[in-house]
Tab-separated table of C-alpha atoms in Angstrom:
chain	number	residue	atom	x	y	z
A	1	MET	CA	0.000	0.000	0.000
A	2	ALA	CA	2.832	2.403	0.800
A	3	SER	CA	4.512	1.768	-2.556
A	4	GLN	CA	1.246	2.425	-4.382
A	5	GLU	CA	0.813	5.759	-2.594
A	6	ILE	CA	4.372	6.757	-3.557
A	7	LEU	CA	3.688	5.899	-7.222
A	8	ARG	CA	0.503	7.966	-7.178
A	9	GLU	CA	2.303	10.981	-5.766
A	10	GLU	CA	5.272	10.870	-8.183
A	11	PRO	CA	3.544	12.664	-11.134
A	12	SER	CA	2.806	15.680	-8.941
A	13	ARG	CA	6.491	15.987	-8.030
A	14	GLY	CA	7.628	16.335	-11.682
A	15	SER	CA	8.637	19.647	-13.208
A	16	PHE	CA	6.214	21.911	-15.097
A	17	ILE	CA	8.026	21.112	-18.366
A	18	ASN	CA	6.875	17.491	-18.145
A	19	ASP	CA	3.242	18.497	-17.627
A	20	PRO	CA	1.375	18.102	-21.006
A	21	ARG	CA	-1.091	20.857	-20.150
A	22	VAL	CA	1.676	23.349	-19.366
A	23	ARG	CA	3.582	22.426	-22.540
A	24	GLY	CA	0.409	22.878	-24.569
A	25	ILE	CA	-0.209	26.352	-23.146
A	26	VAL	CA	3.421	27.376	-23.682
A	27	PHE	CA	3.503	26.189	-27.285
A	28	GLN	CA	0.181	27.889	-28.090
A	29	ALA	CA	1.434	31.128	-26.551
A	30	LEU	CA	4.624	30.915	-28.635
A	31	VAL	CA	2.633	30.356	-31.826
A	32	ILE	CA	0.412	33.350	-31.080
A	33	ILE	CA	3.453	35.536	-30.370
A	34	VAL	CA	5.171	34.455	-33.603
A	35	LEU	CA	2.018	35.072	-35.676
A	36	ALA	CA	1.464	38.471	-34.072
A	37	ALA	CA	5.081	39.426	-34.755
A	38	LEU	CA	4.771	38.284	-38.376
A	39	VAL	CA	1.574	40.295	-38.904
A	40	TRP	CA	3.166	43.363	-37.281
A	41	TRP	CA	6.261	43.019	-39.469
A	42	ILE	CA	4.191	42.743	-42.675
A	43	ALA	CA	1.973	45.696	-41.702
A	44	HIS	CA	5.000	47.800	-40.754
A	45	ASN	CA	6.705	47.099	-44.089
A	46	VAL	CA	3.534	47.860	-46.053
A	47	ILE	CA	3.004	51.178	-44.251
A	48	ALA	CA	6.676	52.116	-44.682
A	49	ASN	CA	6.611	51.330	-48.408
A	50	LEU	CA	3.373	53.256	-48.941
A	51	THR	CA	4.827	56.246	-47.096
A	52	ARG	CA	8.011	56.080	-49.148
A	53	LEU	CA	6.028	55.967	-52.409
A	54	ARG	CA	3.701	58.722	-51.144
A	55	ILE	CA	0.609	56.573	-51.660
A	56	ALA	CA	-2.305	57.353	-49.375
A	57	SER	CA	-3.915	54.310	-47.816
A	58	GLY	CA	-7.610	53.772	-47.206
A	59	PHE	CA	-10.709	53.081	-49.260
A	60	GLY	CA	-11.602	56.657	-50.082
A	61	PHE	CA	-10.653	56.049	-53.713
A	62	LEU	CA	-13.858	54.016	-54.160
A	63	SER	CA	-15.850	57.248	-54.442
A	64	GLY	CA	-13.672	58.541	-57.296
A	65	ARG	CA	-14.706	58.572	-60.963
A	66	ALA	CA	-13.860	55.309	-62.714
A	67	GLY	CA	-13.323	56.713	-66.202
A	68	PHE	CA	-13.503	53.359	-68.027
A	69	ASP	CA	-16.301	51.378	-69.641
A	70	ILE	CA	-17.373	47.816	-68.877
A	71	SER	CA	-18.613	45.617	-71.703
A	72	GLU	CA	-21.125	43.626	-69.615
A	73	SER	CA	-23.062	44.996	-66.674
A	74	ALA	CA	-26.201	43.697	-64.968
A	75	ILE	CA	-26.778	47.113	-63.372
A	76	ALA	CA	-26.592	50.653	-64.696
A	77	TYR	CA	-22.982	51.730	-65.215
A	78	SER	CA	-21.060	54.304	-67.251
A	79	SER	CA	-17.553	55.714	-67.298
A	80	ASP	CA	-18.774	58.494	-64.972
A	81	SER	CA	-19.652	55.954	-62.262
A	82	THR	CA	-17.453	55.478	-59.222
A	83	TYR	CA	-14.759	52.874	-58.654
A	84	GLY	CA	-16.978	51.342	-56.000
A	85	ARG	CA	-19.795	50.793	-58.508
A	86	ALA	CA	-17.331	49.330	-60.995
A	87	ILE	CA	-16.207	46.772	-58.419
A	88	LEU	CA	-19.873	46.059	-57.634
A	89	VAL	CA	-20.438	45.317	-61.341
A	90	GLY	CA	-17.513	42.881	-61.283
A	91	PHE	CA	-18.863	41.235	-58.143
A	92	ILE	CA	-22.309	40.742	-59.705
A	93	ASN	CA	-20.771	39.340	-62.903
A	94	THR	CA	-18.749	36.866	-60.832
A	95	VAL	CA	-21.826	35.775	-58.876
A	96	ILE	CA	-23.846	35.316	-62.077
A	97	VAL	CA	-21.266	33.115	-63.793
A	98	ALA	CA	-20.699	31.143	-60.570
A	99	VAL	CA	-24.395	30.474	-59.914
A	100	VAL	CA	-25.332	29.446	-63.468
A	101	GLY	CA	-22.091	27.468	-63.733
A	102	ILE	CA	-22.795	25.549	-60.526
A	103	ILE	CA	-26.336	24.694	-61.637
A	104	THR	CA	-25.245	23.545	-65.090
A	105	ALA	CA	-22.197	21.633	-63.823
A	106	THR	CA	-24.355	19.818	-61.271
A	107	ILE	CA	-26.889	18.728	-63.895
A	108	ILE	CA	-24.236	17.597	-66.385
A	109	GLY	CA	-22.160	15.957	-63.652
A	110	PHE	CA	-25.070	13.875	-62.360
A	111	ILE	CA	-26.021	12.782	-65.879
A	112	ILE	CA	-22.436	11.813	-66.755
A	113	GLY	CA	-21.840	10.164	-63.388
A	114	ILE	CA	-24.957	7.995	-63.709
A	115	GLY	CA	-24.104	7.338	-67.358
A	116	ARG	CA	-20.722	5.917	-66.354
A	117	LEU	CA	-22.583	3.161	-64.514
A	118	SER	CA	-25.001	2.460	-67.366
A	119	ASN	CA	-25.415	-1.061	-68.714
A	120	ASN	CA	-25.292	0.378	-72.221
A	121	TRP	CA	-21.718	0.021	-73.497
A	122	LEU	CA	-21.838	3.064	-75.785
A	123	ILE	CA	-23.261	5.434	-73.159
A	124	ARG	CA	-20.769	4.196	-70.574
A	125	LYS	CA	-17.793	4.737	-72.897
A	126	ILE	CA	-18.947	8.182	-74.043
A	127	CYS	CA	-19.274	9.311	-70.428
A	128	THR	CA	-15.863	7.844	-69.599
A	129	VAL	CA	-14.220	9.695	-72.490
A	130	TYR	CA	-15.892	12.942	-71.389
A	131	VAL	CA	-14.553	12.608	-67.849
A	132	GLU	CA	-11.034	11.614	-68.884
A	133	VAL	CA	-10.758	14.432	-71.428
A	134	PHE	CA	-12.047	17.365	-69.388
A	135	ARG	CA	-10.554	16.543	-66.009
A	136	ASN	CA	-7.066	16.134	-67.486
A	137	ILE	CA	-7.022	19.512	-69.269
A	138	PRO	CA	-6.244	22.774	-67.427
A	139	PRO	CA	-9.350	24.957	-67.020
A	140	LEU	CA	-7.670	27.888	-68.772
A	141	LEU	CA	-7.135	25.732	-71.843
A	142	VAL	CA	-10.802	24.692	-71.760
A	143	ILE	CA	-11.775	28.372	-71.703
A	144	PHE	CA	-9.570	29.073	-74.723
A	145	PHE	CA	-11.069	26.045	-76.478
A	146	TRP	CA	-14.599	27.419	-76.194
A	147	TYR	CA	-13.562	31.015	-76.892
A	148	SER	CA	-11.165	30.528	-79.817
A	149	GLY	CA	-12.008	27.038	-81.031
A	150	VAL	CA	-15.812	27.062	-80.938
A	151	LEU	CA	-17.372	30.519	-80.636
A	152	ALA	CA	-14.777	32.337	-82.748
A	153	VAL	CA	-15.429	30.084	-85.778
A	154	LEU	CA	-19.173	30.693	-85.770
A	155	PRO	CA	-20.596	32.577	-88.781
A	156	ALA	CA	-20.703	36.369	-88.996
A	157	PRO	CA	-23.884	38.215	-87.947
A	158	ARG	CA	-25.210	38.276	-91.519
A	159	GLU	CA	-25.035	34.456	-91.653
A	160	SER	CA	-26.265	33.918	-88.095
A	161	ILE	CA	-27.499	30.476	-87.098
A	162	HIS	CA	-31.275	30.584	-86.629
A	163	LEU	CA	-32.449	28.881	-83.452
A	164	PRO	CA	-35.968	28.210	-82.109
A	165	PHE	CA	-38.060	30.950	-80.459
A	166	GLY	CA	-36.532	33.710	-82.587
A	167	SER	CA	-32.970	33.246	-81.285
A	168	PHE	CA	-29.683	33.623	-83.161
A	169	LEU	CA	-26.118	32.463	-82.655
A	170	ASN	CA	-23.038	34.032	-84.268
A	171	GLN	CA	-19.516	35.235	-83.528
A	172	ARG	CA	-20.824	38.068	-81.389
A	173	GLY	CA	-22.781	35.861	-79.047
A	174	PHE	CA	-26.202	34.430	-78.449
A	175	TYR	CA	-29.288	36.585	-79.108
A	176	PHE	CA	-32.734	35.758	-77.743
A	177	PRO	CA	-36.003	37.666	-77.136
A	178	ARG	CA	-36.032	40.193	-74.317
A	179	ALA	CA	-39.037	40.207	-71.987
A	180	MET	CA	-40.864	43.554	-71.829
A	181	TRP	CA	-42.936	43.870	-68.678
A	182	GLY	CA	-46.007	46.091	-68.630
A	183	ASP	CA	-48.328	47.413	-65.944
A	184	GLY	CA	-49.501	44.812	-63.445
A	185	SER	CA	-46.647	42.434	-64.186
A	186	TRP	CA	-45.663	42.483	-60.515
A	187	LEU	CA	-48.531	40.053	-59.929
A	188	ILE	CA	-46.641	37.438	-61.953
A	189	LEU	CA	-43.602	37.735	-59.676
A	190	VAL	CA	-45.791	37.492	-56.576
A	191	ALA	CA	-47.499	34.411	-58.005
A	192	LEU	CA	-44.122	32.819	-58.788
A	193	LEU	CA	-42.864	33.367	-55.238
A	194	LEU	CA	-46.137	32.064	-53.857
A	195	GLY	CA	-45.897	28.988	-56.078
A	196	ILE	CA	-42.351	28.254	-54.905
A	197	ALA	CA	-43.392	28.610	-51.250
A	198	MET	CA	-46.405	26.342	-51.734
A	199	ALA	CA	-44.295	23.772	-53.611
A	200	TRP	CA	-41.836	23.703	-50.720
A	201	PHE	CA	-44.683	23.243	-48.240
A	202	VAL	CA	-46.191	20.403	-50.300
A	203	ALA	CA	-42.799	18.664	-50.601
A	204	ARG	CA	-42.251	18.886	-46.851
A	205	LYS	CA	-45.699	17.529	-45.989
A	206	ALA	CA	-45.348	14.769	-48.588
A	207	ARG	CA	-42.039	13.707	-47.071
A	208	GLN	CA	-43.543	13.630	-43.572
A	209	ARG	CA	-46.456	11.576	-44.880
A	210	GLN	CA	-44.155	9.122	-46.633
A	211	MET	CA	-41.997	8.703	-43.524
A	212	ALA	CA	-45.111	8.049	-41.417
A	213	THR	CA	-47.215	5.882	-43.745
A	214	GLY	CA	-44.973	4.913	-46.655
A	215	GLN	CA	-47.414	6.418	-49.157
A	216	GLN	CA	-45.957	8.566	-51.929
A	217	PHE	CA	-47.330	11.798	-53.308
A	218	PRO	CA	-46.721	13.222	-56.832
A	219	VAL	CA	-44.529	16.031	-55.540
A	220	PHE	CA	-42.824	16.834	-58.859
A	221	TRP	CA	-45.958	17.321	-60.938
A	222	THR	CA	-47.729	19.155	-58.122
A	223	SER	CA	-44.756	21.503	-57.714
A	224	MET	CA	-44.588	22.127	-61.464
A	225	ALA	CA	-48.304	22.917	-61.515
A	226	LEU	CA	-47.885	25.411	-58.690
A	227	ILE	CA	-44.696	27.056	-59.969
A	228	VAL	CA	-45.883	27.289	-63.575
A	229	GLY	CA	-49.652	27.410	-63.206
A	230	LEU	CA	-49.917	30.238	-60.674
A	231	PRO	CA	-47.754	32.689	-62.726
A	232	LEU	CA	-49.756	31.799	-65.860
A	233	LEU	CA	-52.998	32.479	-63.992
A	234	ALA	CA	-51.630	35.801	-62.713
A	235	TYR	CA	-50.477	36.593	-66.270
A	236	ALA	CA	-54.011	36.121	-67.563
A	237	LEU	CA	-55.686	37.982	-64.701
A	238	SER	CA	-53.358	40.998	-65.063
A	239	GLY	CA	-54.310	41.429	-68.714
A	240	PHE	CA	-51.332	39.720	-70.411
A	241	PRO	CA	-48.806	42.489	-69.615
A	242	LEU	CA	-45.797	40.568	-70.966
A	243	SER	CA	-44.437	41.111	-74.481
A	244	PHE	CA	-41.154	40.227	-76.175
A	245	ASP	CA	-38.611	42.251	-78.114
A	246	TYR	CA	-37.264	39.839	-80.732
A	247	PRO	CA	-33.782	40.252	-82.237
A	248	LYS	CA	-33.823	41.284	-85.887
A	249	GLN	CA	-31.155	40.760	-88.515
A	250	SER	CA	-29.759	43.859	-90.187
A	251	THR	CA	-27.013	44.285	-92.753
A	252	PHE	CA	-24.041	44.036	-90.418
A	253	ASN	CA	-25.470	43.200	-87.003
A	254	LEU	CA	-28.523	42.149	-85.033
A	255	THR	CA	-30.724	44.678	-83.292
A	256	GLY	CA	-33.157	44.212	-80.444
A	257	GLY	CA	-33.477	41.289	-78.100
A	258	PHE	CA	-30.945	40.359	-75.448
A	259	GLN	CA	-27.314	39.592	-76.227
A	260	VAL	CA	-25.112	37.161	-74.336
A	261	ARG	CA	-21.524	37.956	-75.320
A	262	PRO	CA	-19.025	35.242	-76.318
A	263	GLU	CA	-16.804	36.038	-73.303
A	264	PHE	CA	-19.542	35.031	-70.901
A	265	LEU	CA	-20.581	32.035	-73.004
A	266	SER	CA	-17.061	30.649	-73.233
A	267	LEU	CA	-16.378	31.115	-69.519
A	268	TYR	CA	-19.748	29.651	-68.545
A	269	LEU	CA	-19.425	26.614	-70.822
A	270	ALA	CA	-15.789	25.993	-69.879
A	271	LEU	CA	-16.340	26.122	-66.118
A	272	SER	CA	-19.508	24.030	-66.370
A	273	CYS	CA	-17.976	21.296	-68.542
A	274	TYR	CA	-14.703	21.230	-66.612
A	275	THR	CA	-16.288	21.034	-63.160
A	276	ALA	CA	-18.926	18.558	-64.349
A	277	ALA	CA	-16.175	16.000	-65.044
A	278	PHE	CA	-15.128	16.046	-61.373
A	279	ILE	CA	-18.735	16.048	-60.156
A	280	ALA	CA	-19.413	12.997	-62.338
A	281	GLU	CA	-16.661	11.054	-60.580
A	282	ILE	CA	-18.005	12.129	-57.186
A	283	VAL	CA	-21.503	10.970	-58.144
A	284	ARG	CA	-20.179	7.665	-59.474
A	285	ALA	CA	-18.232	7.085	-56.257
A	286	GLY	CA	-21.287	7.967	-54.170
A	287	ILE	CA	-23.488	5.500	-56.038
A	288	ARG	CA	-20.804	2.826	-55.739
A	289	GLY	CA	-20.704	3.500	-52.009
A	290	VAL	CA	-24.324	2.418	-51.571
A	291	SER	CA	-24.605	-1.222	-50.615
A	292	LYS	CA	-25.593	-3.483	-53.484
A	293	GLY	CA	-28.079	-5.152	-51.178
A	294	GLN	CA	-30.151	-1.957	-51.228
A	295	THR	CA	-30.600	-2.236	-54.996
A	296	GLU	CA	-31.348	-5.950	-54.813
A	297	ALA	CA	-33.885	-5.461	-52.023
A	298	ALA	CA	-35.638	-2.675	-53.939
A	299	GLY	CA	-35.727	-4.864	-57.054
A	300	ALA	CA	-37.191	-7.729	-55.024
A	301	LEU	CA	-40.012	-5.395	-53.982
A	302	GLY	CA	-40.871	-4.852	-57.636
A	303	LEU	CA	-39.455	-1.357	-58.178
A	304	ARG	CA	-38.274	-0.451	-61.643
A	305	PRO	CA	-34.593	0.483	-62.231
A	306	GLY	CA	-35.448	4.172	-62.602
A	307	SER	CA	-37.418	4.205	-59.361
A	308	ILE	CA	-34.668	2.290	-57.575
A	309	LEU	CA	-32.104	4.882	-58.662
A	310	ARG	CA	-34.308	7.863	-57.785
A	311	LEU	CA	-35.866	6.649	-54.536
A	312	VAL	CA	-33.278	4.305	-53.049
A	313	VAL	CA	-29.778	4.800	-54.444
A	314	ILE	CA	-29.490	8.565	-55.026
A	315	PRO	CA	-30.845	9.635	-51.580
A	316	GLN	CA	-28.303	7.406	-49.865
A	317	ALA	CA	-25.501	8.374	-52.229
A	318	MET	CA	-26.068	12.077	-51.511
A	319	ARG	CA	-24.663	11.600	-48.004
A	320	ILE	CA	-21.379	10.611	-49.646
A	321	VAL	CA	-21.592	13.098	-52.527
A	322	ILE	CA	-22.343	16.397	-50.767
A	323	PRO	CA	-19.050	16.997	-48.856
A	324	PRO	CA	-16.735	16.668	-51.916
A	325	LEU	CA	-19.371	18.387	-54.056
A	326	THR	CA	-18.929	21.494	-51.910
A	327	SER	CA	-15.233	21.610	-52.808
A	328	GLN	CA	-16.069	21.542	-56.514
A	329	TYR	CA	-18.517	24.431	-56.110
A	330	LEU	CA	-15.785	26.423	-54.381
A	331	ASN	CA	-13.305	25.553	-57.138
A	332	LEU	CA	-15.732	26.707	-59.835
A	333	THR	CA	-16.283	30.029	-58.075
A	334	LYS	CA	-12.546	30.642	-57.697
A	335	ASN	CA	-11.772	29.478	-61.251
A	336	SER	CA	-14.059	32.230	-62.535
A	337	SER	CA	-11.107	34.580	-61.930
A	338	LEU	CA	-9.563	33.066	-65.104
A	339	ALA	CA	-12.060	35.222	-67.014
A	340	ILE	CA	-9.387	37.913	-67.211
A	341	ALA	CA	-7.704	35.826	-69.942
A	342	ILE	CA	-10.601	36.378	-72.384
A	343	GLY	CA	-11.697	39.829	-71.279
A	344	TYR	CA	-14.833	38.966	-69.321
A	345	PRO	CA	-15.315	41.744	-66.727
A	346	ASP	CA	-15.432	39.725	-63.535
A	347	LEU	CA	-14.296	40.913	-60.107
A	348	THR	CA	-10.612	40.134	-60.714
A	349	ALA	CA	-10.488	41.924	-64.058
A	350	ILE	CA	-12.280	45.074	-62.882
A	351	ALA	CA	-10.477	45.234	-59.540
A	352	GLY	CA	-7.195	44.867	-61.435
A	353	THR	CA	-8.103	47.839	-63.641
A	354	VAL	CA	-9.037	49.894	-60.579
A	355	LEU	CA	-5.783	48.881	-58.910
A	356	ASN	CA	-3.710	49.974	-61.911
A	357	GLN	CA	-5.448	53.342	-62.192
A	358	THR	CA	-5.409	54.265	-58.518
A	359	GLY	CA	-2.244	52.552	-57.320
A	360	GLN	CA	-4.165	51.231	-54.294
A	361	ALA	CA	-2.658	47.750	-54.561
A	362	VAL	CA	-3.167	46.708	-50.946
A	363	GLU	CA	-6.791	47.824	-50.810
A	364	GLY	CA	-7.564	46.241	-54.185
A	365	VAL	CA	-6.120	42.894	-53.166
A	366	VAL	CA	-7.921	43.067	-49.807
A	367	ILE	CA	-11.252	43.676	-51.572
A	368	MET	CA	-10.744	40.707	-53.897
A	369	MET	CA	-9.671	38.428	-51.067
A	370	ALA	CA	-12.610	39.488	-48.895
A	371	VAL	CA	-15.159	38.945	-51.685
A	372	TYR	CA	-13.896	35.502	-52.665
A	373	LEU	CA	-13.646	34.517	-49.010
A	374	ALA	CA	-17.221	35.668	-48.369
A	375	LEU	CA	-18.525	33.768	-51.410
A	376	SER	CA	-16.681	30.618	-50.358
A	377	LEU	CA	-17.922	30.815	-46.767
A	378	LEU	CA	-21.490	31.417	-47.944
A	379	THR	CA	-21.324	28.441	-50.308
A	380	SER	CA	-19.889	26.249	-47.550
A	381	ALA	CA	-22.581	27.361	-45.098
A	382	VAL	CA	-25.385	26.530	-47.542
A	383	MET	CA	-23.897	23.128	-48.363
A	384	ASN	CA	-23.365	22.380	-44.667
A	385	VAL	CA	-27.063	22.982	-44.074
A	386	VAL	CA	-27.920	20.648	-46.961
A	387	ASN	CA	-25.469	18.063	-45.663
A	388	ALA	CA	-26.998	18.238	-42.170
A	389	ARG	CA	-30.480	17.660	-43.601
A	390	MET	CA	-29.280	14.665	-45.595
A	391	ALA	CA	-27.412	13.072	-42.684
A	392	LEU	CA	-28.768	9.948	-41.023
A	393	VAL	CA	-30.683	10.656	-37.813
A	394	GLU	CA	-29.831	8.170	-35.108
A	395	ARG	CA	-32.633	7.027	-32.844
């Protein structure tokens, strides 16, 4: 008993250096001191260099006149606008190409990923070739392929390719009818929002009903009826206030309608096709990760292959797919900065122009870093919520 008491008391007699908790606190304090010293050294050098070059720091330059035009802008902008508005235009352009790129890449990626597991030899090989080609080519080269190898060889405006619904495609981009909203058209927007809210409510109640009773409800067709039918009803009740301005061919160009420039098209198609190749492999891995017994059990119950994939395999595979899918969404958003190579006015291109004109290099870089960081954190937060909803709930 005496020897056991001595052994129990020995750890308390050791030095503080041998205590893991003390060592942990000391090492953390040292790391914080080193990081603080590094930040102070960088800030001191930046301030000293700005003082030596007689460059005023701060973000007051954002209220100055920009003095340059932007080829594509979703909001009103002219050369008399401020630098701050110019950067806002670049931010909106980046968000637009990122959002539509993510949606398109997800759709293509799921189709290709499922196609790689098809029993049809031709479909499986075509999807395999797609994945192997696009994921092994740098994204900048894919952008140049669409910009210089596809869109640049399209016919001139006088020989434009006629597409359905009064649309045209030529070297200068894609032209389609522009919607012209009249009085009372706000009812259509209200009806659309109401339809989306009701579709969400129906989907939630249908899921609760299926979990409780096992009975399914035609959620898709009901949602389509609400989202499409309510705006059409509001369109009729408001006196058909919507009209279209169709593009018209002239001698040297097209007039009217809405133009999507080749810079946006090439960037959008390149990022979508490139990212879709990685998403396809993620989807294929997720489907492979679902136990084969699930498919066999569903088949034994009499479900068709399409229903098995939609109701049994995909919901379980999403728990594997979502975490790496988030990384691909972040990569697509950050790869949009390659737009500067083809002249698309995204955030990087416009902020670079502002930086060159004002000499505010530090502030310009800080703005770009803050915007991309905010977009990445927002994307991660949304996907984390989706991932939490898809996770298995333990009882």
